[in-house]
Short mmCIF file of C-alpha atoms in Angstrom, two decimals:
data_model
loop_
_atom_site.label_atom_id
_atom_site.label_comp_id
_atom_site.label_asym_id
_atom_site.label_seq_id
_atom_site.Cartn_x
_atom_site.Cartn_y
_atom_site.Cartn_z
CA MET A 608 65.61 60.64 113.53
CA LYS A 609 66.91 57.44 115.01
CA LEU A 610 69.87 57.76 112.70
CA LEU A 611 70.68 61.14 114.11
CA SER A 612 70.11 60.14 117.69
CA LYS A 613 72.94 57.69 117.61
CA THR A 614 76.60 57.85 116.82
CA THR A 615 76.08 57.17 113.14
CA LEU A 616 75.88 60.83 112.22
CA MET A 617 79.00 61.59 114.21
CA ILE A 618 80.87 58.86 112.39
CA LEU A 619 79.57 60.05 109.05
CA LEU A 620 80.61 63.64 109.71
CA SER A 621 83.98 62.47 110.99
CA VAL A 622 84.60 60.35 107.92
CA VAL A 623 83.83 63.27 105.60
CA SER A 624 86.09 65.57 107.59
CA ILE A 625 88.94 63.08 107.79
CA TYR A 626 88.61 62.39 104.09
CA GLY A 627 88.94 66.13 103.45
CA TYR A 628 92.12 66.33 105.52
CA VAL A 629 93.65 63.26 103.89
CA ALA A 630 92.78 64.47 100.40
CA SER A 631 94.15 67.96 101.05
CA CYS A 632 97.42 66.53 102.36
CA THR A 633 97.87 64.26 99.37
CA HIS A 634 100.15 65.73 96.76
CA LYS A 635 100.76 64.42 93.34
CA ASP A 636 104.38 64.09 92.42
CA VAL A 637 105.49 67.09 90.46
CA VAL A 638 108.82 67.02 88.73
CA PRO A 639 110.64 70.23 89.68
CA PRO A 640 112.12 72.23 86.84
CA ALA A 641 115.77 71.67 86.14
CA PRO A 642 118.00 74.17 87.93
CA ALA A 643 119.23 77.07 85.88
CA ASP A 644 122.74 76.76 84.53
CA PRO A 645 124.85 78.93 86.87
CA THR A 646 127.60 79.29 84.30
CA PRO A 647 127.59 82.85 82.95
CA VAL A 648 127.40 83.32 79.21
CA ILE A 649 130.59 85.08 78.25
CA THR A 650 131.35 86.01 74.69
CA ARG A 651 134.53 87.81 73.80
CA GLY A 652 135.86 88.84 70.47
CA ASP A 653 139.40 89.54 69.44
CA ALA A 654 139.21 93.22 68.63
CA VAL A 655 142.47 95.11 68.81
CA LEU A 656 141.93 98.83 69.22
CA LEU A 657 144.93 101.16 69.22
CA PRO A 658 145.35 104.94 69.01
CA HIS A 659 148.74 105.01 67.28
CA THR A 660 149.31 108.67 66.47
CA MET A 661 145.60 109.52 66.24
CA THR A 662 145.92 110.73 62.69
CA VAL A 663 142.66 112.22 61.50
CA GLY A 664 141.18 110.32 58.57
CA ASP A 665 143.04 107.09 59.31
CA SER A 666 140.33 104.62 60.22
CA THR A 667 142.84 102.21 61.75
CA GLN A 668 143.69 104.73 64.43
CA TRP A 669 141.25 105.27 67.25
CA LYS A 670 140.69 108.68 68.77
CA LEU A 671 139.26 109.57 72.16
CA ASP A 672 136.00 111.42 71.56
CA LYS A 673 136.48 113.69 74.53
CA VAL A 674 133.39 115.74 73.76
CA HIS A 675 131.22 112.67 74.21
CA SER A 676 133.12 111.19 77.14
CA SER A 677 132.92 111.92 80.82
CA VAL A 678 134.48 111.32 84.19
CA LEU A 679 131.78 111.29 86.86
CA TRP A 680 132.01 111.15 90.62
CA SER A 681 129.44 110.53 93.30
CA THR A 682 129.41 110.15 97.04
CA SER A 683 126.78 110.38 99.73
CA TYR A 684 126.22 113.83 101.15
CA VAL A 685 127.67 114.14 104.69
CA GLY A 686 128.25 110.39 104.48
CA ALA A 687 124.66 109.69 105.34
CA ALA A 688 122.24 111.31 102.92
CA GLY A 689 121.58 111.06 99.19
CA LEU A 690 124.21 111.32 96.52
CA LEU A 691 126.34 114.30 95.71
CA THR A 692 127.35 114.04 92.08
CA GLY A 693 129.54 115.88 89.65
CA ARG A 694 131.89 115.50 86.72
CA PHE A 695 135.35 116.62 85.78
CA ASN A 696 135.23 118.85 82.75
CA GLN A 697 138.88 118.35 81.81
CA PHE A 698 140.48 114.94 81.57
CA GLY A 699 142.53 112.95 79.14
CA MET A 700 144.23 109.66 78.39
CA HIS A 701 147.88 110.43 78.52
CA ASP A 702 150.71 109.21 80.70
CA VAL A 703 151.50 112.48 82.42
CA THR A 704 155.05 112.20 83.70
CA ASP A 705 156.47 114.58 86.26
CA ALA A 706 158.09 116.60 83.51
CA LYS A 707 154.76 117.11 81.82
CA MET A 708 153.03 118.32 85.00
CA ILE A 709 152.95 121.97 84.10
CA ASN A 710 150.47 124.61 82.96
CA TYR A 711 149.52 124.44 79.30
CA TYR A 712 148.22 127.64 77.79
CA VAL A 713 145.74 126.07 75.41
CA THR A 714 141.99 125.67 75.43
CA GLY A 715 141.85 122.13 74.01
CA GLN A 716 143.51 118.93 75.10
CA PRO A 717 147.03 119.76 76.26
CA LEU A 718 148.41 116.29 75.53
CA LEU A 719 147.66 113.60 72.99
CA ASP A 720 145.11 111.08 74.28
CA SER A 721 147.10 108.16 73.04
CA SER A 722 148.39 106.37 76.14
CA TRP A 723 146.19 103.35 75.93
CA ALA A 724 145.66 100.09 74.06
CA PHE A 725 142.81 97.65 74.16
CA TYR A 726 142.99 93.98 73.24
CA GLU A 727 139.61 92.40 73.69
CA GLY A 728 140.90 88.83 73.69
CA ASP A 729 144.25 89.41 75.39
CA PRO A 730 143.91 91.67 78.42
CA SER A 731 147.56 91.22 79.35
CA LYS A 732 148.33 93.61 76.49
CA THR A 733 145.64 96.10 77.45
CA TYR A 734 146.74 99.19 79.29
CA PHE A 735 145.65 102.78 79.80
CA ASN A 736 146.75 105.98 81.45
CA GLY A 737 144.53 108.87 82.33
CA TYR A 738 144.25 112.06 84.30
CA VAL A 739 141.74 114.61 85.49
CA GLN A 740 142.18 118.26 86.35
CA ILE A 741 140.80 118.48 89.87
CA ASN A 742 139.71 122.12 89.71
CA THR A 743 137.38 121.37 86.81
CA SER A 744 135.00 119.47 89.08
CA ASN A 745 131.55 120.54 87.99
CA THR A 746 128.54 120.01 90.21
CA GLY A 747 126.42 122.58 88.42
CA GLU A 748 126.61 124.84 91.46
CA GLN A 749 128.98 127.70 90.77
CA GLY A 750 129.30 128.52 94.46
CA ARG A 751 130.60 125.07 95.25
CA ASP A 752 132.70 124.54 92.13
CA THR A 753 134.71 127.74 92.53
CA GLY A 754 134.46 127.91 96.30
CA CYS A 755 134.49 125.13 98.84
CA ASN A 756 135.42 122.41 96.33
CA ILE A 757 138.62 124.21 95.45
CA SER A 758 139.78 124.66 99.03
CA THR A 759 138.56 121.20 100.06
CA LEU A 760 140.53 119.49 97.29
CA GLY A 761 143.69 121.53 97.85
CA THR A 762 143.93 123.20 94.48
CA ILE A 763 143.40 126.59 92.88
CA LYS A 764 140.64 128.05 90.73
CA ILE A 765 140.58 127.67 86.97
CA VAL A 766 142.61 130.25 85.10
CA PRO A 767 140.92 130.88 81.74
CA GLY A 768 142.95 129.67 78.78
CA THR A 769 145.12 127.46 80.95
CA GLN A 770 145.14 123.69 81.29
CA ASN A 771 146.49 123.17 84.77
CA LEU A 772 148.33 119.86 85.01
CA THR A 773 150.47 120.90 87.95
CA VAL A 774 151.01 118.53 90.82
CA THR A 775 148.34 120.00 93.09
CA ASN A 776 145.67 119.88 90.40
CA ILE A 777 146.09 116.52 88.76
CA ALA A 778 144.99 113.02 89.65
CA ARG A 779 146.56 110.31 87.52
CA LEU A 780 145.52 106.77 86.71
CA LYS A 781 147.81 104.06 85.46
CA SER A 782 146.69 100.50 84.84
CA ARG A 783 148.93 97.84 86.36
CA GLU A 784 147.08 94.69 85.43
CA VAL A 785 144.04 93.91 83.30
CA LYS A 786 142.48 90.45 83.39
CA PHE A 787 139.25 88.75 82.43
CA ASP A 788 136.35 88.82 84.86
CA GLU A 789 135.31 85.18 85.17
CA LEU A 790 131.68 86.05 85.83
CA SER A 791 130.96 88.53 83.05
CA ASN A 792 132.24 90.02 79.83
CA ASP A 793 134.02 92.69 81.85
CA TYR A 794 137.65 92.99 82.89
CA ILE A 795 139.09 93.40 86.35
CA VAL A 796 141.68 96.13 86.44
CA THR A 797 144.30 96.97 89.01
CA ILE A 798 145.16 100.63 88.77
CA ASP A 799 147.49 103.02 90.51
CA LEU A 800 145.82 106.27 91.47
CA THR A 801 148.25 109.09 92.16
CA TRP A 802 146.96 112.31 93.67
CA GLN A 803 148.26 114.83 96.17
CA GLY A 804 144.94 116.00 97.51
CA LYS A 805 145.57 117.91 100.74
CA LEU A 806 148.77 116.06 101.48
CA GLY A 807 152.25 117.54 101.21
CA ALA A 808 153.17 115.35 98.24
CA PRO A 809 151.34 113.02 95.87
CA ILE A 810 150.79 109.48 97.00
CA THR A 811 149.87 106.42 94.95
CA LYS A 812 147.16 103.98 95.96
CA SER A 813 146.49 100.69 94.27
CA ILE A 814 142.82 100.24 93.46
CA VAL A 815 140.82 97.48 91.83
CA GLY A 816 138.18 98.54 89.33
CA ARG A 817 135.99 97.11 86.63
CA LEU A 818 136.45 97.81 82.93
CA LYS A 819 133.55 97.28 80.57
CA TYR A 820 134.03 97.14 76.84
CA ILE A 821 131.14 98.40 74.71
CA PRO A 822 131.82 96.62 71.43
CA LYS A 823 132.77 98.33 68.26
CA ALA A 824 129.90 99.32 65.99
CA ARG A 825 129.68 101.03 62.66
CA VAL A 826 127.44 104.08 62.38
CA GLN A 827 126.40 106.45 59.64
CA PHE A 828 124.23 109.53 59.76
CA GLY A 829 122.71 111.05 56.66
CA THR A 830 125.08 111.33 53.76
CA SER A 831 128.20 111.74 55.86
CA ALA A 832 130.82 109.00 55.78
CA ALA A 833 130.31 105.98 57.96
CA TYR A 834 132.66 105.44 60.87
CA SER A 835 133.06 103.15 63.84
CA VAL A 836 132.77 103.72 67.55
CA PHE A 837 133.38 101.79 70.72
CA GLY A 838 133.33 102.54 74.42
CA LEU A 839 135.25 101.75 77.55
CA GLN A 840 133.72 102.25 80.93
CA LEU A 841 135.90 102.12 84.01
CA THR A 842 134.34 102.13 87.47
CA PHE A 843 136.15 102.11 90.80
CA GLN A 844 136.05 103.55 94.27
CA LEU A 845 138.61 105.54 96.20
CA ASN A 846 138.86 106.60 99.80
CA CYS A 847 139.34 110.34 99.79
CA ARG A 848 140.69 110.24 103.37
CA ASP A 849 143.77 108.49 101.99
CA PHE A 850 144.54 111.71 100.18
CA GLY A 851 144.05 114.01 103.15
CA ILE A 852 140.55 115.18 102.29
CA THR A 853 138.83 115.99 105.57
CA SER A 854 135.59 117.60 104.44
CA THR A 855 132.60 116.23 106.34
CA SER A 856 130.26 117.17 103.48
CA ILE A 857 131.36 114.08 101.61
CA ALA A 858 131.63 110.43 102.56
CA ASP A 859 134.90 108.54 102.81
CA VAL A 860 134.28 106.56 99.67
CA ILE A 861 133.94 108.27 96.29
CA ASP A 862 132.58 106.37 93.31
CA ILE A 863 134.23 107.18 90.01
CA GLU A 864 132.86 106.31 86.60
CA CYS A 865 134.89 107.01 83.48
CA ASN A 866 132.93 106.76 80.24
CA MET A 867 135.31 106.95 77.34
CA ASN A 868 134.02 106.93 73.79
CA PHE A 869 136.28 106.41 70.82
CA ASN A 870 135.87 106.72 67.10
CA ASN A 871 138.02 106.15 64.04
CA LYS A 872 137.12 109.27 62.09
CA MET B 1132 86.11 84.84 86.83
CA GLY B 1133 85.73 87.72 89.31
CA SER B 1134 82.17 86.70 90.15
CA ASP B 1135 83.20 83.03 90.45
CA PHE B 1136 85.96 83.94 92.78
CA LEU B 1137 83.64 86.10 94.88
CA ALA B 1138 81.18 83.20 95.06
CA TYR B 1139 83.99 80.91 96.19
CA LEU B 1140 85.07 83.36 98.86
CA GLN B 1141 81.52 83.63 100.16
CA MET B 1142 81.30 79.84 100.21
CA LEU B 1143 84.40 79.82 102.36
CA GLU B 1144 82.72 82.28 104.71
CA PHE B 1145 79.82 79.85 105.22
CA ILE B 1146 82.29 77.07 105.91
CA ALA B 1147 84.32 79.19 108.29
CA PHE B 1148 81.35 80.31 110.35
CA PHE B 1149 79.12 77.26 110.38
CA ALA B 1150 80.52 74.07 108.84
CA GLY B 1151 82.42 73.00 111.93
CA TYR B 1152 79.29 72.97 114.07
CA PRO B 1153 77.75 69.55 113.23
CA LEU B 1154 80.88 67.54 113.93
CA ILE B 1155 81.58 69.27 117.23
CA TYR B 1156 77.89 68.98 118.14
CA THR B 1157 77.74 65.24 117.52
CA ILE B 1158 81.04 64.58 119.28
CA LEU B 1159 80.03 66.57 122.35
CA ARG B 1160 76.66 64.91 122.33
CA TYR B 1161 78.34 61.53 122.23
CA LEU B 1162 80.81 62.38 124.97
CA SER B 1163 78.19 63.88 127.27
CA ALA B 1164 76.15 60.68 126.99
CA GLN B 1165 78.99 58.63 128.45
CA LYS B 1166 78.89 57.52 132.05
CA ASN B 1167 81.96 59.13 133.55
CA ASN B 1168 82.93 62.34 135.31
CA ALA B 1169 84.11 64.01 132.12
CA ALA B 1170 80.64 63.59 130.68
CA ILE B 1171 79.36 66.19 133.17
CA PHE B 1172 81.80 68.74 131.81
CA PHE B 1173 80.99 67.88 128.22
CA SER B 1174 77.28 68.11 128.86
CA LYS B 1175 77.76 71.61 130.27
CA ILE B 1176 79.71 72.63 127.18
CA TYR B 1177 77.12 70.96 125.00
CA GLU B 1178 74.42 73.19 126.49
CA PHE B 1179 76.18 76.26 125.20
CA LEU B 1180 76.55 75.05 121.64
CA PRO B 1181 73.32 76.61 120.25
CA SER B 1182 74.31 79.95 121.78
CA THR B 1183 77.71 79.63 120.16
CA TYR B 1184 75.99 78.90 116.89
CA ALA B 1185 73.95 82.08 117.27
CA ILE B 1186 77.10 84.05 118.06
CA ALA B 1187 78.68 82.71 114.88
CA GLY B 1188 75.61 83.94 113.01
CA THR B 1189 75.96 87.36 114.58
CA LEU B 1190 79.61 87.51 113.58
CA TYR B 1191 78.67 86.48 110.07
CA ILE B 1192 76.14 89.30 109.85
CA GLY B 1193 78.82 91.69 111.10
CA LEU B 1194 81.18 90.54 108.37
CA GLN B 1195 78.53 91.00 105.71
CA LEU B 1196 77.75 94.51 106.96
CA LYS B 1197 81.46 95.26 106.72
CA ASN B 1198 81.64 93.80 103.21
CA ILE B 1199 78.69 95.83 102.01
CA TYR B 1200 79.86 99.07 103.69
CA PRO B 1201 79.30 101.88 102.84
CA ASP B 1202 76.51 101.23 100.34
CA TYR B 1203 73.71 99.46 102.18
CA SER B 1204 71.20 99.85 99.37
CA LEU B 1205 69.19 96.77 98.43
CA GLU B 1206 70.64 96.92 94.95
CA ASN B 1207 74.19 96.69 96.28
CA VAL B 1208 73.26 93.93 98.73
CA ILE B 1209 71.79 91.85 95.89
CA ARG B 1210 74.83 92.52 93.75
CA THR B 1211 77.27 91.63 96.51
CA ILE B 1212 75.67 88.50 97.93
CA GLN B 1213 76.42 85.60 95.59
CA HIS B 1214 74.36 82.93 97.37
CA PRO B 1215 71.31 84.78 98.68
CA ALA B 1216 69.35 81.71 99.83
CA ILE B 1217 72.25 80.34 101.83
CA ALA B 1218 73.03 83.81 103.15
CA ILE B 1219 69.47 84.13 104.47
CA TRP B 1220 69.81 80.66 105.99
CA ALA B 1221 73.05 81.81 107.64
CA VAL B 1222 71.46 84.96 109.01
CA SER B 1223 68.66 82.87 110.53
CA THR B 1224 71.19 81.28 112.91
CA VAL B 1225 70.73 84.25 115.22
CA ALA B 1226 67.35 82.73 116.08
CA PHE B 1227 69.24 80.26 118.26
CA ALA B 1228 69.96 83.10 120.61
CA LEU B 1229 66.31 82.79 121.68
CA THR B 1230 66.03 80.47 124.65
CA VAL B 1231 62.94 78.75 123.28
CA ILE B 1232 64.75 77.64 120.16
CA ALA B 1233 68.12 77.14 121.82
CA LYS B 1234 66.61 74.56 124.13
CA LYS B 1235 65.83 72.43 121.10
CA SER B 1236 69.48 72.03 120.26
CA PHE B 1237 68.71 69.26 117.80
CA LEU B 1238 67.30 71.97 115.51
CA SER B 1239 70.66 73.68 115.43
CA LEU B 1240 72.23 70.44 114.21
CA LEU B 1241 69.68 70.13 111.43
CA HIS B 1242 70.18 73.79 110.58
CA SER B 1243 73.96 73.49 110.39
CA LEU B 1244 73.93 70.32 108.29
CA VAL B 1245 73.16 72.54 105.31
CA PHE B 1246 76.54 74.20 105.76
CA PHE B 1247 78.25 70.88 106.28
CA LEU B 1248 76.74 69.75 103.01
CA LEU B 1249 78.30 72.81 101.33
CA PHE B 1250 81.61 71.82 102.86
CA ALA B 1251 81.25 68.25 101.56
CA ILE B 1252 80.48 69.57 98.07
CA GLU B 1253 83.49 71.84 98.28
CA ILE B 1254 85.68 68.87 99.19
CA ALA B 1255 84.37 66.97 96.21
CA ASN B 1256 84.99 69.97 93.91
CA GLY B 1257 88.41 70.57 95.37
CA TYR B 1258 89.41 66.95 94.97
CA SER B 1259 88.23 66.82 91.36
CA ASN B 1260 90.32 69.92 90.59
CA MET B 1261 93.33 68.62 92.53
CA SER B 1262 95.40 68.04 89.42
CA THR B 1263 95.23 71.70 88.42
CA ASP B 1264 94.85 73.47 91.74
CA GLY B 1265 95.56 71.38 94.83
CA SER B 1266 95.75 74.48 96.97
CA ARG B 1267 91.99 74.98 96.78
CA LEU B 1268 91.22 71.86 98.80
CA HIS B 1269 94.05 72.64 101.17
CA ASN B 1270 92.65 76.11 101.69
CA THR B 1271 89.14 74.78 102.29
CA MET B 1272 90.44 72.41 104.95
CA ASN B 1273 92.31 75.23 106.66
CA ILE B 1274 89.08 77.20 106.85
CA TYR B 1275 87.22 74.14 108.12
CA THR B 1276 89.87 73.63 110.82
CA ALA B 1277 89.38 77.22 111.94
CA SER B 1278 85.66 76.56 112.15
CA LEU B 1279 86.21 73.45 114.28
CA LEU B 1280 88.52 75.36 116.59
CA PHE B 1281 85.94 78.10 116.93
CA TYR B 1282 83.26 75.63 118.02
CA ILE B 1283 85.64 74.07 120.53
CA ILE B 1284 87.02 77.25 122.03
CA ALA B 1285 83.94 79.46 121.95
CA PRO B 1286 81.58 77.27 124.04
CA ILE B 1287 84.35 76.58 126.56
CA THR B 1288 84.93 80.31 126.82
CA ILE B 1289 81.22 81.02 127.25
CA PHE B 1290 80.99 78.27 129.82
CA SER B 1291 83.97 79.66 131.74
CA ILE B 1292 82.56 83.19 131.70
CA SER B 1293 79.20 81.92 132.94
CA ARG B 1294 80.90 80.09 135.81
CA ILE B 1295 82.82 83.20 136.76
CA VAL B 1296 79.64 85.27 136.67
CA LEU B 1297 77.83 82.73 138.83
CA TYR B 1298 80.72 82.53 141.25
CA THR B 1299 80.88 86.31 141.53
CA LYS B 1300 77.14 86.45 142.08
CA ASP B 1301 77.43 83.92 144.89
CA LEU B 1302 80.17 85.93 146.52
CA PHE B 1303 78.00 89.04 146.58
CA ASN B 1304 74.96 87.14 147.85
CA HIS B 1305 76.89 85.81 150.83
#
């Protein structure tokens, strides 16, 4: 009792408390883990992939597998809401000159998809040309695809049996420069996009996009002959206002994704 | 592991509500025994310590009722409470709300030393496990600090309220 009646207990309690604080503030030295290597791992091969004349059966010539390729677009609805998306049903990889911008009365590809070359290890030699038929925009909504989309994009409805590559219905891509992306396996591409839109004449805008190479692989199904495939994916953005598109249903910026698959069958 | 963790959490509750009391009690007791003007203030605060201790007990009971909610069956209470003997000891702090017991403030010190002992054991455990989990001791000390702050702030608040009540009473009487 005498112990408690004096300051001894206070000192004892204080010592225990102070010890707790000192112990809790004492840290043992911990060696931090080494920082991660910020250098990206980039591996590139030296594949050279060319279409030549796209002769069927020649495995050295690569053909665009249009059936399994796509050109997709997306933009936010009214520039503020979720995405509006769609695809272009008709497209190709051909350098469509002014002289070739006419109607083709065929159901398949009107021009050979051979205006491209891909050099995995030497992008200065890589090039490509492409086009889409604007009136083949497909959102899955018939009312939009044959209605407001046609008038909004300044073209005319699809005429069955006709591939419309006329000036009001074609948007063309031409690569100007392809170089390595220093941060990934991809390539940075400068492309010229030529489209009339709602303007009086076509204009050309220079755009920077990203090209991804999906490496060549050999496949075989069942007893059929084996063949090889590879893919190229081009992504870029365009400002539709540059081409006179004034619709408020879509945002200024349109995202485009071109997924091109090739085979050597 | 789940049960161990629950037991640890309930140990922290005891520390949070009661472990800070002995140190504050002894310090205030020491300060109020000094011969200066401040000692008068400290002695007034010191008088309210047992009541504060009882309030802490009431708050503890409230927390346990909340923890057990909505199943207040005996079976659930037994299953939930990990340290029943200490919990009963903690609940008994409300007895210091009775003036007869509160006047014997020394009893409250003896009563609360049990919780301080738990805190001391926790420090020892925390320090021995420092190499694997240093945050445990750090956490315990944070809880203990909160307890100390409670026993500093609460009696001062009660004292201030009592002065205001007395002052108001005087105003009406005159």
